Coordinates of C-alpha atoms in Angstrom, one line a residue:
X1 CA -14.0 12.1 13.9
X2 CA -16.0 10.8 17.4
X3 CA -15.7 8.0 19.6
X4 CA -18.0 4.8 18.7
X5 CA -19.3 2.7 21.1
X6 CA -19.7 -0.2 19.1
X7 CA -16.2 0.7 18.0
X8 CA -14.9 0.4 21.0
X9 CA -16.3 -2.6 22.2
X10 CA -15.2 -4.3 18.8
X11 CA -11.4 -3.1 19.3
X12 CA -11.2 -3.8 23.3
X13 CA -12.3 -7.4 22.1
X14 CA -9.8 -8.3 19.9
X15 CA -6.7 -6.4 21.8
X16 CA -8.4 -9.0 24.5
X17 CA -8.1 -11.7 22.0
X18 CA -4.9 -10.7 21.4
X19 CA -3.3 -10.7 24.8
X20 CA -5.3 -14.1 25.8
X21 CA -4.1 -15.9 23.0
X22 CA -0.4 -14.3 23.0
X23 CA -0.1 -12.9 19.0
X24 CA -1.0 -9.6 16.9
X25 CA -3.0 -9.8 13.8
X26 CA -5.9 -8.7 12.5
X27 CA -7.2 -12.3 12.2
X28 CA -8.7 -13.3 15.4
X29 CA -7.9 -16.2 17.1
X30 CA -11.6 -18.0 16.7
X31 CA -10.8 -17.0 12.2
X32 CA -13.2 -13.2 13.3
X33 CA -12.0 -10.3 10.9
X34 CA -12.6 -6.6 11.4
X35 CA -15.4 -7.1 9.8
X36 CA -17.1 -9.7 11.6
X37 CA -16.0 -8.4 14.7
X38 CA -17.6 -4.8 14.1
X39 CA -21.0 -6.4 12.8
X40 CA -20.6 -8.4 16.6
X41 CA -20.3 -5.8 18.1
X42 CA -23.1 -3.5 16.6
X43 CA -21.7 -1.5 14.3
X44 CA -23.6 -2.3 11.1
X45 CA -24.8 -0.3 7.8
X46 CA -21.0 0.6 7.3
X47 CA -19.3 2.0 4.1
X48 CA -16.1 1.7 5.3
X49 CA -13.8 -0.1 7.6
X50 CA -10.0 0.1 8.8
X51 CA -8.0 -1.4 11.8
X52 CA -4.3 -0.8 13.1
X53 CA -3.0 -3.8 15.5
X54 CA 0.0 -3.2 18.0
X55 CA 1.9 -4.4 20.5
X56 CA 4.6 -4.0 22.8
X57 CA 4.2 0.0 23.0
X58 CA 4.2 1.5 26.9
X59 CA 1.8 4.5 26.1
X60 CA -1.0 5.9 23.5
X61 CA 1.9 8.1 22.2
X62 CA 4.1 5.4 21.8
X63 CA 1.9 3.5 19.5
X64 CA 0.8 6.4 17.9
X65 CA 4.2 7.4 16.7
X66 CA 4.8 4.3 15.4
X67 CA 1.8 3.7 13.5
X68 CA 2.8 6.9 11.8
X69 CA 5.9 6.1 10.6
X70 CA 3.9 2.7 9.0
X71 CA 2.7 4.1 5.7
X72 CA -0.7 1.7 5.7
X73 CA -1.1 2.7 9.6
X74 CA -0.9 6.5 8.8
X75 CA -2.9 6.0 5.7
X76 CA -5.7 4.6 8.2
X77 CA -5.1 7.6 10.4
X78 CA -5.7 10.2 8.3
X79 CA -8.1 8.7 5.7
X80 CA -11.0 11.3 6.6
X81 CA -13.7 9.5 5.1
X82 CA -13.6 7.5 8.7
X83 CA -15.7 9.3 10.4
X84 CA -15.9 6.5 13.7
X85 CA -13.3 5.5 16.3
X86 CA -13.0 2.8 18.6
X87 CA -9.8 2.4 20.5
X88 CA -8.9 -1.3 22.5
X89 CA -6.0 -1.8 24.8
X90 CA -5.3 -4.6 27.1
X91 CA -2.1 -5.0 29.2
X92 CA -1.3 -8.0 30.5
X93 CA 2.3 -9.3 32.3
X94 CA 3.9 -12.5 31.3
X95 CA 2.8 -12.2 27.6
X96 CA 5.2 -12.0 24.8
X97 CA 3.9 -8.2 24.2
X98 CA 2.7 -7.5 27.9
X99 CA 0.3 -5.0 25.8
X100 CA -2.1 -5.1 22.9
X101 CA -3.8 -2.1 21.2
X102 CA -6.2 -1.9 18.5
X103 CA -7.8 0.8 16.6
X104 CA -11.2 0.4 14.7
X105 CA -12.3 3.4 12.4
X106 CA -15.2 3.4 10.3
X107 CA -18.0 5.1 8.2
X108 CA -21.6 4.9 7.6
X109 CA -24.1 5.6 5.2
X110 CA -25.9 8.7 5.6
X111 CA -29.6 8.3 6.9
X112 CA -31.8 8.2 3.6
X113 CA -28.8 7.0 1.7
X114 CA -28.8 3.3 1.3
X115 CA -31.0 3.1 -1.2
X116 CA -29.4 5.5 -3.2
X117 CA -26.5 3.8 -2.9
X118 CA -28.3 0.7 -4.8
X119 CA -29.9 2.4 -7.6
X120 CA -26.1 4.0 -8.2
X121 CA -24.7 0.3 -7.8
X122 CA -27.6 -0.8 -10.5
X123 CA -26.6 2.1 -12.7
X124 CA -22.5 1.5 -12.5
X125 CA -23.7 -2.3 -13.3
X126 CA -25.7 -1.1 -16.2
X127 CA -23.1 0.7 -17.8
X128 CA -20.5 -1.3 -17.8
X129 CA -22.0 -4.1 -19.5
X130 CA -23.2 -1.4 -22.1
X131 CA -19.6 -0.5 -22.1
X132 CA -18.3 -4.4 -22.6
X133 CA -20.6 -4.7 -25.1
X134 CA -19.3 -2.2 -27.0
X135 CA -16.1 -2.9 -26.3
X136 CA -13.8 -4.4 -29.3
X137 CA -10.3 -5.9 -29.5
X138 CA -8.7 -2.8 -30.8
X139 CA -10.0 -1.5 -27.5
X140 CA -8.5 -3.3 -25.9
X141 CA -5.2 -3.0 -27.5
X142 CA -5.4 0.5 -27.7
X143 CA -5.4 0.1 -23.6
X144 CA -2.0 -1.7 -23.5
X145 CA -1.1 0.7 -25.7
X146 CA -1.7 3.2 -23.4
X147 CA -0.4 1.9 -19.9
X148 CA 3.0 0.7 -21.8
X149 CA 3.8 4.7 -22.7
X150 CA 2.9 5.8 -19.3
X151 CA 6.6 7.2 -17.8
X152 CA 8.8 4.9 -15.9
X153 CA 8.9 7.5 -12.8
X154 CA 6.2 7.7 -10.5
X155 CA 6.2 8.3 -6.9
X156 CA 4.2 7.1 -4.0
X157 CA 2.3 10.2 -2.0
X158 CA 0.2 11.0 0.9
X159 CA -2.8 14.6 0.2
X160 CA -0.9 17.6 1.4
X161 CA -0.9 21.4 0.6
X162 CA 1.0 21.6 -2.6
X163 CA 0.7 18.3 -3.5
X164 CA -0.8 18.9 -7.2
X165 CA 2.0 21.6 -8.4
X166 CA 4.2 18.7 -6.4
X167 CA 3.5 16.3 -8.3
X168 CA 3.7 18.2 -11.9
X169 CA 6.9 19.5 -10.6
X170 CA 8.5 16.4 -10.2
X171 CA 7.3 15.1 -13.9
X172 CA 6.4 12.0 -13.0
X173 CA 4.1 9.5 -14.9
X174 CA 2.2 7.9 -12.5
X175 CA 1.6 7.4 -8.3
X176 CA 0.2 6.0 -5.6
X177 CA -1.5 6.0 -2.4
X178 CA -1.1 2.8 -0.8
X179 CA -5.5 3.1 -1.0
X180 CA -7.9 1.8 -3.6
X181 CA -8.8 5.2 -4.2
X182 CA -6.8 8.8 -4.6
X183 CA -7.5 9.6 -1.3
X184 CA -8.6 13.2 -2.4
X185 CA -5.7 13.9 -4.6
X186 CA -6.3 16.0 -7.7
X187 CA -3.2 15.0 -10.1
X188 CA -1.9 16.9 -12.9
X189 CA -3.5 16.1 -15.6
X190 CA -1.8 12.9 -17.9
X191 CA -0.3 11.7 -14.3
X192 CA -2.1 8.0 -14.2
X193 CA -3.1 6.8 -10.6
X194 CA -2.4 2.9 -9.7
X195 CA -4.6 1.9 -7.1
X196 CA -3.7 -0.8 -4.6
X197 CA -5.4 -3.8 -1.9
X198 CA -3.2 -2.9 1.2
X199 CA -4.3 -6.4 2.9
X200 CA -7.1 -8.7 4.1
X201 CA -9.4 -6.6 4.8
X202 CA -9.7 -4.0 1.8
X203 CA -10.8 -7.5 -0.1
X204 CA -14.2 -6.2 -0.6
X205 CA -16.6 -5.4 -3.6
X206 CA -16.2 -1.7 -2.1
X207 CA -12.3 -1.2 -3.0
X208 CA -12.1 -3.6 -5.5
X209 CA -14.9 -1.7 -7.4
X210 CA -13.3 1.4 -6.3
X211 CA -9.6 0.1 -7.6
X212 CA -11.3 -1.0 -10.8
X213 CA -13.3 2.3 -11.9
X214 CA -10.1 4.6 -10.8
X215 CA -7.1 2.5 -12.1
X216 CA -6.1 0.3 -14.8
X217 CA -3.3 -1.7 -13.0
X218 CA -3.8 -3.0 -9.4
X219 CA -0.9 -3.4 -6.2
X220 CA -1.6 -6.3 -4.6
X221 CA -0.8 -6.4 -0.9
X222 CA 1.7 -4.5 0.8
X223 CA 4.3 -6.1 2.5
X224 CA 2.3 -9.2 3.2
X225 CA 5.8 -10.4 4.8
X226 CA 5.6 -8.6 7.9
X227 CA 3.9 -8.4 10.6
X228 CA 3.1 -4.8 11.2
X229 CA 1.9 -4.4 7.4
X230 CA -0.5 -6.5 5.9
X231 CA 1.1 -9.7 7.6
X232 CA -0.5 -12.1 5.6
X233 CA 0.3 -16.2 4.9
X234 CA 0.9 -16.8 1.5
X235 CA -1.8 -19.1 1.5
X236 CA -4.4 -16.7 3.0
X237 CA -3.0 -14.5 -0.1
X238 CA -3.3 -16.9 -2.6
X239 CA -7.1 -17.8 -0.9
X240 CA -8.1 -14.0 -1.7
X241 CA -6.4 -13.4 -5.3
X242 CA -9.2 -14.5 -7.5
X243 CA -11.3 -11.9 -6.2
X244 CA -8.3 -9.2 -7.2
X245 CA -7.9 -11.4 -10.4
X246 CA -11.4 -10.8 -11.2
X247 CA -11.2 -7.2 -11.4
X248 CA -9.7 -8.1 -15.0
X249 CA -6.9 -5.3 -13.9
X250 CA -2.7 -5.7 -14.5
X251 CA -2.1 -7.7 -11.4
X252 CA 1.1 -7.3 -9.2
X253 CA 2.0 -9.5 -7.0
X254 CA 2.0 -9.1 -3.5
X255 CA 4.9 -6.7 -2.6
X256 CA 7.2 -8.5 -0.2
X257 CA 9.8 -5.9 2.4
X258 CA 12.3 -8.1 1.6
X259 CA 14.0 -11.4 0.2
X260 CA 12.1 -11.1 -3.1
X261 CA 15.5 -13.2 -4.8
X262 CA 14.9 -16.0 -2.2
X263 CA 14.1 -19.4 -3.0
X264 CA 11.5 -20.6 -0.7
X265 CA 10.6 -17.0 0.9
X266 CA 7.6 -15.6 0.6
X267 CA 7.0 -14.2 -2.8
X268 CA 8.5 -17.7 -4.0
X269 CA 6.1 -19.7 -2.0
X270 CA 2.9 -17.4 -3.4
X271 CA 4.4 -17.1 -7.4
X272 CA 4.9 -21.1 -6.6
X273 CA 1.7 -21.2 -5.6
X274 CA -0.3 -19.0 -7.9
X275 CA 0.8 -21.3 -10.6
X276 CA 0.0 -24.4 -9.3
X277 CA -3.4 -22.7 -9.6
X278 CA -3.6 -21.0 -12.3
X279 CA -3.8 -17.4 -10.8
X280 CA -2.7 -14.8 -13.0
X281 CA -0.1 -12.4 -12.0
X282 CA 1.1 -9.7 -14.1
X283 CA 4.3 -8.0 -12.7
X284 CA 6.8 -7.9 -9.5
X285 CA 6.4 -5.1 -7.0
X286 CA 8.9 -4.6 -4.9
X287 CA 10.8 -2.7 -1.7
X288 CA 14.2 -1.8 -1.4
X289 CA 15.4 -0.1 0.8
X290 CA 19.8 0.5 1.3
X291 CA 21.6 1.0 3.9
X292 CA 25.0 1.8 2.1
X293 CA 25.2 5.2 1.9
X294 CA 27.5 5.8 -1.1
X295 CA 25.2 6.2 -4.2
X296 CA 27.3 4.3 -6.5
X297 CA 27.7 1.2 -4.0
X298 CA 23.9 1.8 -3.3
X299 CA 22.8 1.5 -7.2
X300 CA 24.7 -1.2 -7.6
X301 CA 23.1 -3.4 -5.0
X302 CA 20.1 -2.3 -6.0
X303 CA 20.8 -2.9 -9.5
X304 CA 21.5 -6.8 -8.7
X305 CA 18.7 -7.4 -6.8
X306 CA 16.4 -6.7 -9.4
X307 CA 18.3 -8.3 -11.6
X308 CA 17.6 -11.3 -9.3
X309 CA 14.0 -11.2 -9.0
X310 CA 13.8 -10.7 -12.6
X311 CA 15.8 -13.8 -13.5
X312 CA 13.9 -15.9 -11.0
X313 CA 10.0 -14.9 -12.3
X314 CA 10.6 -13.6 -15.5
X315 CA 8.3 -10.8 -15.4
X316 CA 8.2 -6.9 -15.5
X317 CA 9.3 -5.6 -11.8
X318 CA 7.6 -2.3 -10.7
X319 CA 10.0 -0.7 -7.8
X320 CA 7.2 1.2 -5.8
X321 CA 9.0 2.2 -2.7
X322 CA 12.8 2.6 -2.6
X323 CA 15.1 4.9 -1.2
X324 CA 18.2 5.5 1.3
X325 CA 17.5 4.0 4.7
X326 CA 19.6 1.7 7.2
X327 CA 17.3 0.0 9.8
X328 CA 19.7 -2.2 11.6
X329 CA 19.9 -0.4 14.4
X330 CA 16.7 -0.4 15.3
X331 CA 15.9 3.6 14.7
X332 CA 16.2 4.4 11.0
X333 CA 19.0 6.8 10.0
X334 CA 19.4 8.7 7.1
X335 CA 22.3 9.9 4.7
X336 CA 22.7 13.6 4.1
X337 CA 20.2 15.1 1.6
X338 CA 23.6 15.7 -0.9
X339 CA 24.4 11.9 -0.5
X340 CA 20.5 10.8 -1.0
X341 CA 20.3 13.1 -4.1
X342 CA 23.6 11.9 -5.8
X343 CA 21.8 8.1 -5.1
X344 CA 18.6 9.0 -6.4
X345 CA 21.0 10.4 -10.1
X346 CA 22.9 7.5 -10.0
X347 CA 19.9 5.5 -9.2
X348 CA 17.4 6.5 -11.5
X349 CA 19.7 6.4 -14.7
X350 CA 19.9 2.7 -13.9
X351 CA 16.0 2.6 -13.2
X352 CA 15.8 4.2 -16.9
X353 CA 18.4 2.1 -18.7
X354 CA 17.1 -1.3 -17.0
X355 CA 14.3 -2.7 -20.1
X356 CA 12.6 -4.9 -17.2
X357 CA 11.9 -2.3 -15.2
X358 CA 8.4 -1.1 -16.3
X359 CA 7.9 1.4 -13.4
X360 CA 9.9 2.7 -10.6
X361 CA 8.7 5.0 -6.9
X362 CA 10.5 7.2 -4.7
X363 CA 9.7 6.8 -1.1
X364 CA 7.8 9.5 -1.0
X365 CA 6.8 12.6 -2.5
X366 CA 6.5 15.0 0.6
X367 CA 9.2 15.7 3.1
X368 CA 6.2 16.2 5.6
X369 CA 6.1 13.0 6.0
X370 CA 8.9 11.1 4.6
X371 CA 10.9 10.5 7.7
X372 CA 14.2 11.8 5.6
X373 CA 13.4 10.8 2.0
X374 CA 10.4 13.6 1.0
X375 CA 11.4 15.3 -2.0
X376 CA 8.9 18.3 -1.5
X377 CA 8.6 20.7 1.1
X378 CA 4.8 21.8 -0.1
X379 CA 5.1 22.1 -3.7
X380 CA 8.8 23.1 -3.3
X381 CA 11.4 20.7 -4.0
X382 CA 14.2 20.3 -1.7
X383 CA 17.6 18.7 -2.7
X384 CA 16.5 15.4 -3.2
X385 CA 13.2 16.4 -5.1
X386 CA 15.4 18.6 -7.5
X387 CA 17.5 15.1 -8.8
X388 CA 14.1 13.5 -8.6
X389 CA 13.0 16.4 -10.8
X390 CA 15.8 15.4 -13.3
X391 CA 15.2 12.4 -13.9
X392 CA 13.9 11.2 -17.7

């Protein structure tokens, strides 16, 4: 990866942005995206872009580490298709944050490569109205078929040595990478990948063409709900679903941290508002995330809030993050690997036994980099990975 100028200049604008108008998201004040504001700034002919917002951190290590324990902040991190970095920081006294950092990573097409890139496009377009036109309704049933007998167990997961035998170790049905693509993960073979639009700005023919040749269901955003994810308002969500909807993909909805049960919260207000316009959605992701360490207690809280959800949308519910973790102190803590394992037994024989359940998610495959949930050490499972292992 190397430093970009034009990078640079786009990210010290908007942590400037940031710090003059007193907020953190990656929607400027003046309505500028990461896109707009890169193309400002010079940096055109992209193939990719990515942006982590901050605030509030003293130091570069500071902010570091905690766009690390972020899973769509890592993701951006250590995507190496980026090639291009641009770093902005601005510190300014009296503010809510008193400092504001950005980081801008991108890609470009390869001198002599443009073109290329448009035959290809005309080619992919070519084909697959050769492949609608040939398509037929037993086709199409024959599809359903096939993503309904896809195991319940999958698990979200990051590429790392030993990820593959990982992966077929744990038996598990399906994952994902929080990415519209496998982010150079070779899975076992009959292990189906679920690609996902993290936020805003993965809205693009790029990904969505990406999500679509790669996948068969699509995640819509992730954690829309807070801030330091995709931090999106439901009505900026609902403004971008029909360009997920027309992917012609199973759509899940937006998958909210928390409060999924709530009348008026934010999954209400979109699922309210996707109806009143007639957006299709498909099935309920969701987080949980429990902070009662006795596995029993655990699964049964668990076990009632998707019960909730359920009752309130009537729809399939896809858990794709979940595990053992209390937050409220501020710094996550962890149970003992013995009492996250009996959770994830208990657990999982509810996630099984549950018909509206179509798909469940460990938080996360590796213990690399799962902050006290990883189930693998390489393609070794540890405690937790061995009751994960169990599961059917």
């Amino acid at each position: 990866m190397k430093n970009n100028s034009a990078l640079a200049k786009a990210a010290q604008r908007h942590s400037a942005d940031m710090a003059r108008h007193n907020f953190v998201d990656h929607v400027g004040s003046n309505g500028s995206t990461m896109v707009t504001r890169a193309r400002a700034a010079g940096y055109t002919g992209f193939s990719a872009l990515a942006e982590n917002v901050a605030a509030g951190e003293e130091s570069a290590a500071a902010v570091v580490k905690g766009w690390m324990k972020s899973p769509g902040h890592r993701a951006n991190i250590l995507n190496c298709q980026l090639k291009h970095l641009g770093v902005g920081y601005v510190k300014k006294p009296g503010t809510a944050h008193g400092t504001y950092w950005t980081q801008d990573f991108g890609a470009t097409f390869r001198r002599g490569r443009v073109e290329a890139m448009r035959k290809l496009r005309l080619l992919v377009v070519l084909l697959a109205v050769l492949t609608m036109l040939a398509s037929t309704g037993s086709n199409q049933a024959d599809a359903s078929a096939s993503t309904a007998a896809v195991k319940k167990k999958g698990v979200s997961a990051w590429k790392f040595n030993g990820v593959t035998g990982a992966m077929a170790d744990a038996n598990v049905g399906w994952f994902y990478t929080w990415a519209s693509d496998k982010q150079k993960i070779k899975p076992p073979s009959g292990v189906e990948f679920v690609p996902m639009i993290w936020g805003r700005d993965f809205v693009t023919e790029q990904h969505l063409g990406r999500a679509k040749a790669q996948g068969r269901a699509l995640l819509g955003f992730n954690e829309p709900d807070r801030a330091d994810q995709a931090g999106m308002s439901v009505k900026e969500a609902l403004d971008l679903w029909p360009r997920l909807q027309s992917t012609g993909m199973r759509l899940g909805a937006p998958a909210v941290a928390a409060g999924g049960d709530l009348a008026g919260g934010w999954l209400d207000r979109f699922m309210t508002g996707a109806a009143a316009r007639g957006y299709r959605v498909d099935f309920i992701p969701l987080h949980w995330y429990g902070s009662d360490f006795n596995a029993q207690a655990a699964t049964g809280h668990l076990k009632n809030y998707l019960r909730a959800v359920h009752q309130r949308y009537k729809k399939p519910i896809w858990l794709t993050e979940y595990a053992l973790i209390d937050f409220s102190s501020g710094t996550p803590k962890y149970p003992t690997k013995e009492r996250q394992a009996a959770f994830v037994k208990k657990s999982t024989g509810m996630l099984e036994k549950l018909p509206y359940v179509n798909r469940y998610a460990w938080f996360t495959l590796s213990a690399q980099r799962g902050h006290g949930t990883g189930l693998y050490n390489g393609a070794k499972a540890n405690r937790v990975g061995a009751a994960y292992r169990a599961a059917r």
